[in-house]
Coordinates of C-alpha atoms and ligand atoms in Angstrom, one line a residue:
M189 CA 11.6 2.4 -20.3
A190 CA 8.3 2.7 -22.6
L191 CA 7.1 -0.4 -21.2
I192 CA 7.9 0.6 -17.7
L193 CA 6.3 4.0 -18.2
F194 CA 3.2 2.1 -19.8
I195 CA 2.9 0.0 -16.7
F196 CA 3.0 2.9 -14.4
V197 CA 0.7 5.2 -16.2
S198 CA -1.9 2.3 -16.6
S199 CA -1.7 1.2 -13.2
S200 CA -2.4 4.7 -11.7
L201 CA -5.3 5.0 -14.3
L202 CA -6.7 1.9 -13.1
L203 CA -6.5 2.6 -9.5
S204 CA -8.0 5.8 -9.6
G205 CA -10.6 4.6 -12.1
C206 CA -11.6 2.1 -9.4
R207 CA -12.5 4.6 -6.9
A208 CA -15.2 6.4 -9.3
Q209 CA -18.4 5.1 -8.1
S210 CA -21.8 6.1 -8.2
C211 CA -24.5 6.5 -5.4
N212 CA -27.5 7.7 -7.3
T213 CA -28.9 4.2 -8.4
E214 CA -29.3 3.1 -4.9
T215 CA -32.5 2.4 -3.4
F216 CA -33.8 2.1 -0.1
S217 CA -36.5 0.3 2.0
E218 CA -39.7 1.4 2.9
N219 CA -39.7 4.1 0.0
R220 CA -37.1 6.0 1.8
N221 CA -35.7 8.9 -0.6
Y222 CA -33.2 11.5 0.0
A223 CA -32.3 14.8 -1.7
L224 CA -28.5 14.2 -2.2
C225 CA -25.9 11.5 -1.9
S226 CA -22.1 11.1 -2.2
P227 CA -19.8 8.2 -2.5
L228 CA -17.5 8.2 0.5
S229 CA -13.6 8.3 -0.2
E230 CA -13.0 4.9 1.6
L231 CA -14.6 1.6 2.1
G232 CA -16.8 1.8 -0.9
A233 CA -19.4 3.3 1.4
T234 CA -22.2 5.8 0.4
L235 CA -24.0 8.4 2.1
H236 CA -27.6 9.7 1.2
W237 CA -29.1 12.6 3.2
T238 CA -31.9 15.1 3.3
Y239 CA -31.1 18.4 5.3
H240 CA -34.1 20.3 6.9
A241 CA -33.1 23.9 7.0
A242 CA -36.4 24.5 9.2
N243 CA -35.3 22.6 12.3
G244 CA -31.6 22.0 11.3
T245 CA -32.1 18.3 11.3
A246 CA -30.8 15.7 8.5
D247 CA -32.2 12.4 7.4
V248 CA -29.1 10.1 6.6
A249 CA -28.8 6.8 5.2
Y250 CA -25.2 5.0 5.3
R251 CA -24.6 2.0 3.3
V252 CA -21.3 -0.1 3.3
Q253 CA -20.7 -3.6 2.1
Q254 CA -19.7 -6.0 5.1
D255 CA -20.2 -9.6 5.9
A256 CA -23.2 -10.4 7.8
N257 CA -21.1 -11.3 10.9
G258 CA -19.4 -7.8 11.0
W259 CA -20.6 -4.4 11.8
A260 CA -21.0 -1.1 10.2
A261 CA -20.9 2.6 11.4
W262 CA -21.5 6.1 10.8
A263 CA -20.7 9.1 13.0
I264 CA -20.5 12.8 13.4
N265 CA -17.5 14.0 15.3
P266 CA -18.7 17.4 17.0
T267 CA -15.3 18.1 18.6
A268 CA -12.3 16.9 16.4
T269 CA -11.6 15.0 13.0
G270 CA -11.3 11.1 13.1
M271 CA -12.6 8.6 15.6
I272 CA -11.8 10.1 19.0
G273 CA -14.9 12.2 20.0
A274 CA -17.1 10.7 17.3
N275 CA -20.9 10.1 18.1
A276 CA -21.6 6.8 16.3
L277 CA -24.4 5.0 14.9
L278 CA -23.3 1.2 15.0
A279 CA -25.3 -1.7 13.0
F280 CA -24.5 -5.3 13.7
H281 CA -26.3 -8.6 13.9
D282 CA -27.4 -9.1 17.5
A283 CA -25.8 -12.5 18.5
S284 CA -28.8 -13.8 20.5
T285 CA -31.5 -12.5 18.3
S286 CA -29.7 -12.6 15.1
A287 CA -31.9 -9.4 14.0
V288 CA -30.1 -6.3 13.0
R289 CA -29.4 -3.8 16.0
V290 CA -28.6 -0.3 15.9
I291 CA -27.1 1.4 18.8
T292 CA -25.6 4.9 19.5
T293 CA -22.2 5.5 21.4
V294 CA -20.0 8.0 22.1
I295 CA -16.2 7.5 21.4
N296 CA -14.8 9.3 24.1
D297 CA -11.7 7.4 25.1
T298 CA -8.4 8.9 24.0
S299 CA -6.5 5.5 23.9
Y300 CA -8.6 4.2 21.2
N301 CA -10.1 1.5 23.7
P302 CA -13.6 3.0 23.8
T303 CA -16.4 1.5 25.9
I304 CA -19.1 0.5 23.4
R305 CA -22.5 0.9 25.0
D306 CA -25.9 2.1 23.7
E307 CA -26.0 5.6 25.1
N308 CA -27.4 9.1 24.1
L309 CA -25.2 11.2 21.9
T310 CA -24.3 14.7 22.4
F311 CA -26.8 15.7 19.7
P312 CA -30.3 14.7 19.1
V313 CA -31.0 11.4 17.4
H314 CA -34.8 11.7 16.5
S315 CA -34.8 8.3 15.0
R316 CA -32.5 5.3 14.2
A317 CA -32.9 2.1 12.2
A318 CA -30.6 -0.4 10.4
E319 CA -31.0 -3.5 7.9
Y320 CA -28.7 -5.7 6.3
A321 CA -29.4 -6.9 2.4
A322 CA -27.4 -7.9 -0.3
G323 CA -24.1 -8.0 1.7
A324 CA -24.2 -4.5 2.8
Y325 CA -25.4 -2.8 6.0
T326 CA -27.6 0.3 5.9
I327 CA -28.3 2.5 9.0
Y328 CA -31.0 5.3 8.6
A329 CA -31.1 8.0 11.3
T330 CA -32.5 11.5 11.6
V331 CA -30.0 13.6 13.6
G332 CA -30.1 17.2 14.9
L333 CA -26.8 18.7 13.6
P334 CA -24.8 19.6 16.5
N335 CA -24.2 23.5 16.9
N336 CA -26.9 23.9 14.1
S337 CA -24.0 23.7 11.5
T338 CA -24.3 22.3 8.0
T339 CA -20.6 21.3 7.7
Q340 CA -20.0 18.3 9.8
S341 CA -16.8 16.2 10.6
T342 CA -18.0 12.7 9.8
V343 CA -16.6 9.3 10.4
W344 CA -17.5 6.2 9.1
Q345 CA -16.3 2.3 9.3
A346 CA -17.1 -1.0 8.9
G347 CA -15.3 -4.0 10.9
D348 CA -15.7 -7.5 12.1
G349 CA -14.5 -7.2 15.7
F350 CA -16.7 -8.0 18.6
Q351 CA -16.4 -7.7 22.3
N352 CA -19.3 -8.7 24.9
G353 CA -21.4 -9.0 21.8
L354 CA -21.0 -5.4 20.6
P355 CA -18.7 -4.2 17.8
Y356 CA -15.3 -3.8 18.9
G357 CA -12.2 -3.0 16.6
H358 CA -11.6 -2.5 13.0
P359 CA -8.8 -3.3 10.6
Q360 CA -5.9 -0.8 10.5
T361 CA -5.5 -0.6 6.9
I362 CA -5.3 2.8 5.0
Q363 CA -9.1 2.5 4.1
H364 CA -10.1 1.9 7.5
T365 CA -7.8 4.7 9.1
T366 CA -8.5 7.5 6.8
S367 CA -12.5 7.0 6.7
F368 CA -13.2 10.3 7.9
S369 CA -13.9 13.8 6.1
S370 CA -15.8 17.0 6.4
L371 CA -19.4 16.9 4.7
N372 CA -21.4 19.8 3.9
F373 CA -25.1 18.8 4.2
L374 CA -26.4 21.8 2.3
S375 CA -25.3 21.5 -1.2
G376 CA -24.7 18.0 -3.0
Q377 CA -21.7 19.6 -5.0
A378 CA -19.8 21.2 -2.2
A379 CA -20.6 17.7 -0.3
A380 CA -18.8 15.8 -3.2
E381 CA -15.9 18.0 -2.8
G382 CA -16.1 18.0 1.2
A383 CA -16.7 14.3 1.3
G384 CA -13.1 13.2 1.6
G385 CA -11.5 14.9 -1.0
A386 CA -8.4 15.3 1.0
A387 CA -8.4 11.7 2.0
A388 CA -9.1 10.7 -1.7
S389 CA -6.2 12.5 -2.9
R390 CA -4.1 10.9 -0.2
L391 CA -5.2 7.5 -1.3
H392 CA -4.3 8.5 -4.6
R393 CA -0.7 9.5 -3.7
K394 CA -0.4 6.4 -1.7
N395 CA -1.1 4.5 -4.6
I396 CA 1.3 6.3 -6.6
H397 CA 3.8 5.6 -4.1
G398 CA 3.0 1.9 -4.2
V399 CA 3.4 1.7 -7.8
L400 CA 6.4 3.6 -8.1
N401 CA 8.2 1.5 -5.5
A402 CA 6.9 -1.8 -6.9
V403 CA 8.3 -1.0 -10.1
S404 CA 11.5 0.4 -9.0
W405 CA 12.6 -1.6 -6.0
G406 CA 10.6 -4.6 -6.8
L407 CA 11.1 -4.9 -10.4
L408 CA 13.9 -3.0 -11.8
F409 CA 16.6 -3.7 -9.3
P410 CA 15.9 -7.5 -9.3
L411 CA 16.0 -7.4 -13.2
G412 CA 19.2 -5.4 -13.2
V413 CA 20.6 -8.0 -11.0
I414 CA 19.6 -10.9 -13.2
I415 CA 21.1 -9.0 -16.2
A416 CA 24.6 -8.5 -14.4
R417 CA 24.9 -12.1 -13.2
Y418 CA 23.8 -13.9 -16.3
M419 CA 24.3 -11.7 -19.3
R420 CA 28.1 -11.4 -18.5
V421 CA 28.8 -15.0 -19.0
F422 CA 28.3 -14.7 -22.9
K423 CA 31.2 -12.7 -23.9
S424 CA 29.7 -11.2 -27.0
L425 CA 27.4 -9.5 -24.2
D426 CA 30.3 -7.7 -22.8
P427 CA 29.9 -4.7 -22.1
A428 CA 26.2 -4.2 -23.2
W429 CA 25.4 -6.2 -19.9
F430 CA 27.0 -3.5 -18.0
Y431 CA 25.1 -0.6 -19.6
L432 CA 22.1 -2.4 -19.3
H433 CA 22.5 -3.0 -15.5
I434 CA 23.6 0.6 -15.1
A435 CA 20.4 1.7 -16.9
C436 CA 18.1 -0.7 -15.0
Q437 CA 19.7 0.4 -11.6
C438 CA 19.8 4.1 -12.2
S439 CA 16.2 4.2 -13.6
G440 CA 15.2 2.0 -10.7
Y441 CA 16.9 4.5 -8.2
I442 CA 15.2 7.6 -9.6
L443 CA 12.0 6.1 -9.6
G444 CA 12.7 4.3 -6.4
V445 CA 13.8 7.7 -4.6
A446 CA 10.8 9.5 -6.1
G447 CA 8.7 6.9 -4.6
W448 CA 10.6 6.8 -1.4
G449 CA 10.2 10.5 -1.0
L450 CA 6.6 10.4 -1.6
G451 CA 6.3 7.9 1.1
L452 CA 8.3 9.9 3.7
K453 CA 5.8 12.9 2.8
L454 CA 2.7 10.7 3.3
G455 CA 4.3 9.2 6.6
S456 CA 4.9 12.5 8.0
E457 CA 1.3 13.6 7.1
S458 CA -0.3 10.6 8.5
K459 CA -1.8 11.4 12.1
G460 CA -2.2 8.6 14.6
I461 CA -0.9 5.5 12.9
V462 CA 2.6 5.4 11.9
Y463 CA 3.8 2.5 10.1
H464 CA 7.4 2.4 11.8
R465 CA 8.9 -1.1 10.3
H466 CA 7.7 0.0 6.7
R467 CA 9.4 3.5 7.1
D468 CA 12.5 2.2 8.7
I469 CA 13.0 -0.5 6.1
G470 CA 12.5 2.2 3.4
I471 CA 15.3 4.6 5.1
T472 CA 17.4 1.7 5.2
L473 CA 16.9 0.7 1.5
F474 CA 17.3 4.3 0.4
C475 CA 20.8 4.3 2.4
L476 CA 22.0 0.9 1.0
A477 CA 20.9 1.8 -2.7
T478 CA 22.6 5.2 -2.5
L479 CA 25.7 3.5 -1.2
Q480 CA 25.4 1.4 -4.2
V481 CA 25.3 4.3 -6.6
F482 CA 28.5 5.8 -4.9
A483 CA 30.4 2.5 -4.9
L484 CA 30.0 2.8 -8.8
L485 CA 32.4 5.6 -8.5
L486 CA 34.7 4.0 -6.3
R487 CA 35.1 0.8 -8.2
P488 CA 38.8 -0.3 -8.4
N489 CA 39.9 -1.2 -11.7
K490 CA 39.0 -4.7 -13.1
D491 CA 42.6 -6.4 -12.4
H492 CA 43.2 -4.2 -9.0
K493 CA 43.8 -6.5 -6.1
Y494 CA 41.1 -4.8 -3.9
R495 CA 38.4 -5.3 -6.9
I496 CA 37.4 -8.9 -5.4
V497 CA 36.7 -7.0 -2.1
W498 CA 34.6 -4.4 -4.0
N499 CA 32.7 -7.1 -5.9
I500 CA 31.8 -9.1 -2.6
Y501 CA 30.7 -5.8 -1.2
H502 CA 28.7 -4.7 -4.1
W503 CA 26.9 -8.1 -4.3
T504 CA 26.1 -8.4 -0.7
I505 CA 24.6 -5.0 -0.6
G506 CA 22.8 -5.8 -3.8
Y507 CA 21.2 -8.8 -2.6
M508 CA 20.2 -7.2 0.8
V509 CA 18.5 -4.4 -1.3
I510 CA 16.5 -7.0 -3.3
I511 CA 15.4 -9.0 -0.1
L512 CA 14.4 -5.8 2.0
S513 CA 12.6 -4.4 -1.1
V514 CA 10.3 -7.5 -1.6
V515 CA 9.8 -7.4 2.5
N516 CA 8.6 -3.9 2.3
I517 CA 6.7 -4.2 -0.7
F518 CA 4.6 -6.8 0.9
K519 CA 4.6 -4.7 4.1
G520 CA 3.3 -2.0 1.9
F521 CA 0.5 -4.1 0.5
N522 CA -0.7 -4.9 3.9
I523 CA -0.8 -1.4 4.8
L524 CA -2.4 0.0 1.4
N525 CA -4.5 -3.3 1.1
P526 CA -5.6 -2.8 -2.7
A527 CA -7.6 -5.3 -4.4
N528 CA -6.0 -8.7 -4.3
K529 CA -5.4 -8.6 -8.1
W530 CA -2.4 -6.3 -7.3
K531 CA -0.9 -8.3 -4.9
H532 CA -1.2 -11.4 -7.1
A533 CA 0.2 -9.5 -10.2
Y534 CA 3.1 -8.6 -8.2
I535 CA 3.5 -12.2 -6.7
A536 CA 3.2 -13.3 -10.4
V537 CA 6.2 -10.9 -11.7
L538 CA 8.3 -12.1 -8.6
V539 CA 7.7 -15.9 -9.5
T540 CA 8.4 -15.1 -13.0
L541 CA 11.8 -13.3 -12.3
A542 CA 12.7 -16.2 -9.8
C543 CA 11.9 -18.9 -12.7
I544 CA 13.9 -16.8 -15.0
A545 CA 17.0 -16.6 -12.7
A546 CA 16.6 -20.4 -11.9
V547 CA 16.7 -21.5 -15.4
L548 CA 19.6 -19.1 -16.1
E549 CA 21.5 -20.1 -13.2
I550 CA 21.4 -23.7 -14.5
F551 CA 22.3 -22.7 -17.9
T552 CA 25.2 -20.4 -16.7
W553 CA 26.8 -23.2 -14.7
A554 CA 26.7 -25.4 -17.7
V555 CA 28.4 -23.1 -20.0
V556 CA 31.1 -22.2 -17.2
L557 CA 31.7 -25.9 -16.3
N558 CA 31.9 -26.7 -20.0
R559 CA 34.3 -23.8 -20.2
K560 CA 36.4 -24.9 -17.6
R561 CA 36.7 -28.3 -18.6
K562 CA 37.7 -26.9 -22.4
T563 CA 40.2 -24.5 -20.6
R564 CA 41.7 -27.5 -18.8
S565 CA 42.3 -29.9 -21.7
D566 CA 43.4 -26.8 -23.7
D567 CA 46.2 -26.5 -20.8
K568 CA 47.0 -30.1 -21.1
S569 CA 47.3 -30.2 -25.0
H570 CA 49.4 -27.0 -25.0
N571 CA 51.2 -27.9 -22.0
S572 CA 51.1 -24.2 -21.4
D573 CA 52.4 -22.6 -18.1
T574 CA 49.5 -20.3 -17.5
N575 CA 48.8 -20.6 -13.8
G576 CA 46.2 -18.0 -13.9
S577 CA 44.0 -19.8 -16.0
N578 CA 42.5 -22.2 -13.3
G579 CA 38.9 -21.7 -14.1
Y580 CA 38.5 -19.0 -11.5
G581 CA 38.3 -16.3 -14.2
V582 CA 34.9 -17.8 -15.8
R583 CA 33.2 -18.5 -12.3
P584 CA 29.7 -17.1 -12.5
H585 CA 30.1 -14.8 -9.7
Q586 CA 33.5 -13.4 -11.2
G587 CA 33.3 -9.4 -11.7
V588 CA 34.1 -8.0 -15.0
Ligands
NAG738 C1 -37.7 18.9 10.6 O1 -38.4 19.6 9.4 C2 -39.0 18.7 8.5 C3 -39.7 19.4 7.4 O2 -39.0 20.5 7.2 C4 -40.0 17.5 9.2 O3 -40.3 16.7 8.3 C5 -39.4 16.9 10.2 O4 -40.4 16.1 10.9 C6 -38.9 17.8 11.2 N1 -38.0 17.1 12.3 C7 -37.9 17.3 13.7 C8 -37.2 16.5 14.5 O5 -38.9 18.2 14.0
NAG739 C1 -30.8 26.1 12.6 O1 -30.6 27.1 11.5 C2 -31.6 27.4 10.8 C3 -31.2 28.2 9.7 O2 -29.7 28.0 9.5 C4 -32.6 27.8 11.6 O3 -33.8 28.0 10.9 C5 -33.0 27.1 12.6 O4 -34.0 27.4 13.3 C6 -31.8 26.4 13.5 N1 -32.3 25.5 14.3 C7 -31.7 25.5 15.7 C8 -32.1 24.3 16.5 O5 -31.2 26.5 16.1
NAG740 C1 -17.3 9.3 28.0 O1 -18.9 9.1 28.1 C2 -19.4 8.2 29.1 C3 -20.9 8.2 28.8 O2 -21.5 9.3 28.3 C4 -19.1 9.0 30.2 O3 -19.6 8.3 31.4 C5 -17.6 9.1 30.5 O4 -17.5 9.9 31.6 C6 -17.0 9.9 29.4 N1 -15.7 9.8 29.4 C7 -15.0 11.0 29.2 C8 -13.3 10.8 29.3 O5 -15.5 12.1 28.8
NAG741 C1 -31.4 9.8 26.8 O1 -32.2 10.9 26.5 C2 -33.5 10.6 26.6 C3 -34.2 11.9 26.4 O2 -33.5 13.1 26.1 C4 -33.6 10.5 28.2 O3 -35.2 10.2 28.6 C5 -32.9 9.3 28.4 O4 -32.9 9.1 30.0 C6 -31.4 9.2 28.2 N1 -30.8 8.2 28.4 C7 -29.5 8.2 29.1 C8 -29.0 6.8 29.4 O5 -29.0 9.3 29.6
NAG742 C1 -20.5 26.6 17.2 O1 -20.5 27.5 16.0 C2 -19.9 28.7 16.1 C3 -20.1 29.7 15.1 O2 -20.0 29.0 13.7 C4 -18.4 28.5 16.8 O3 -17.8 29.8 17.0 C5 -18.4 27.5 17.6 O4 -17.1 27.3 18.1 C6 -19.0 26.2 17.4 N1 -19.2 25.4 18.6 C7 -19.0 24.1 18.6 C8 -19.0 23.3 19.8 O5 -18.4 23.5 17.7

């Protein structure tokens, strides 16, 4: 348990630590300088700006890491939050001139199929420019803040889809679908809070959801199955294996249900994109795991004639839970899209568990076959009449 807690705590700390980034060391071409800056909550982007109260304008610089053959965008949404209604500045490499081009467009299509074209925004854009350097796009603009308000709903993006030579479509991962926040242009402090505070806390909770579920469904449950299947072969480990199995599955269930509940909550909060498949598998998993817990209470006695039926049922559901869990964890990876090292770490854990299981499987069969042979020869030499000792009692899958 201590180890698991350690893994959990250190992972969440690492995940939150990765998010802390600084913007005030960034520099800009042509000696551009800005009064304030804020790291944005998603995509590792930053925004620098100077607000001019005299005329209600703001000079902004938006920077985001992106492949040279992709695009970057920063927008103010005067009418709503999120993408629909956003008035965007887009930067990309023009296919024909290969120079960096910047256009402005209004995303006013409610079906998420906007027509991208260079057009006037609903507020004044006094200047616009963009450049590409060191793997990042930077968009510079001077805008008249809509409604002369210092608090604006902003949206930002980076993508690599194109249609007719213009940016079109972006990845659907969490980072790309929650990259919007309210921004206070007046005060740096308020801006830091306003800039994606809610989205950042949401991402933080998604990471906790991911870690909880990977540890419970993805690690403790399979570990508990390995314990049940391979430790029982050793008579000396009876009934220790049983309590270890119960301990693994119960702590897995508690953590798993916590992670599952958090997932449902996040799902109900997420506007727009709903991850139906991930959610449905999650609900199925909860039902199956709960069934397993209740099955424990209904377990027939060891030599009851229905015990074999119960065993088959228990194993079937158990293996289904493991398979579905692994599938859903990878679906979760695709949604949350964390740094590759997390996916690789989980794959390493899975491969290790599979190797341990394979070695133990071979070892178990060797022990069992050996025992069977011994039982047979004992039967012969004693010429005993014990019908029951036909080896069935020591098959690896036999329940205890
Ligand atoms: C807005 O005011 C600032 C100084 O307060 C000035 O530098 C800038 O040119 C003005 N912008 C417009 C569009 O008038
Ligand atoms: C915007 O508001 C400021 C004060 O908050 C004011 O000085 C300025 O004239 C206003 N600009 C416009 C275009 O209404
Ligand atoms: C979207 O904007 C374009 C150009 O400004 C305009 O022609 C079109 O009617 C707008 N569509 C909606 C639904 O407002
Ligand atoms: C954009 O606005 C400018 C100045 O307000 C105007 O001259 C121009 O015709 C507008 N362009 C379009 C496509 O409406
Ligand atoms: C402009 O600001 C006023 C007062 O802050 C608000 O009542 C109004 O709804 C705003 N208009 C728009 C289009 O946001």
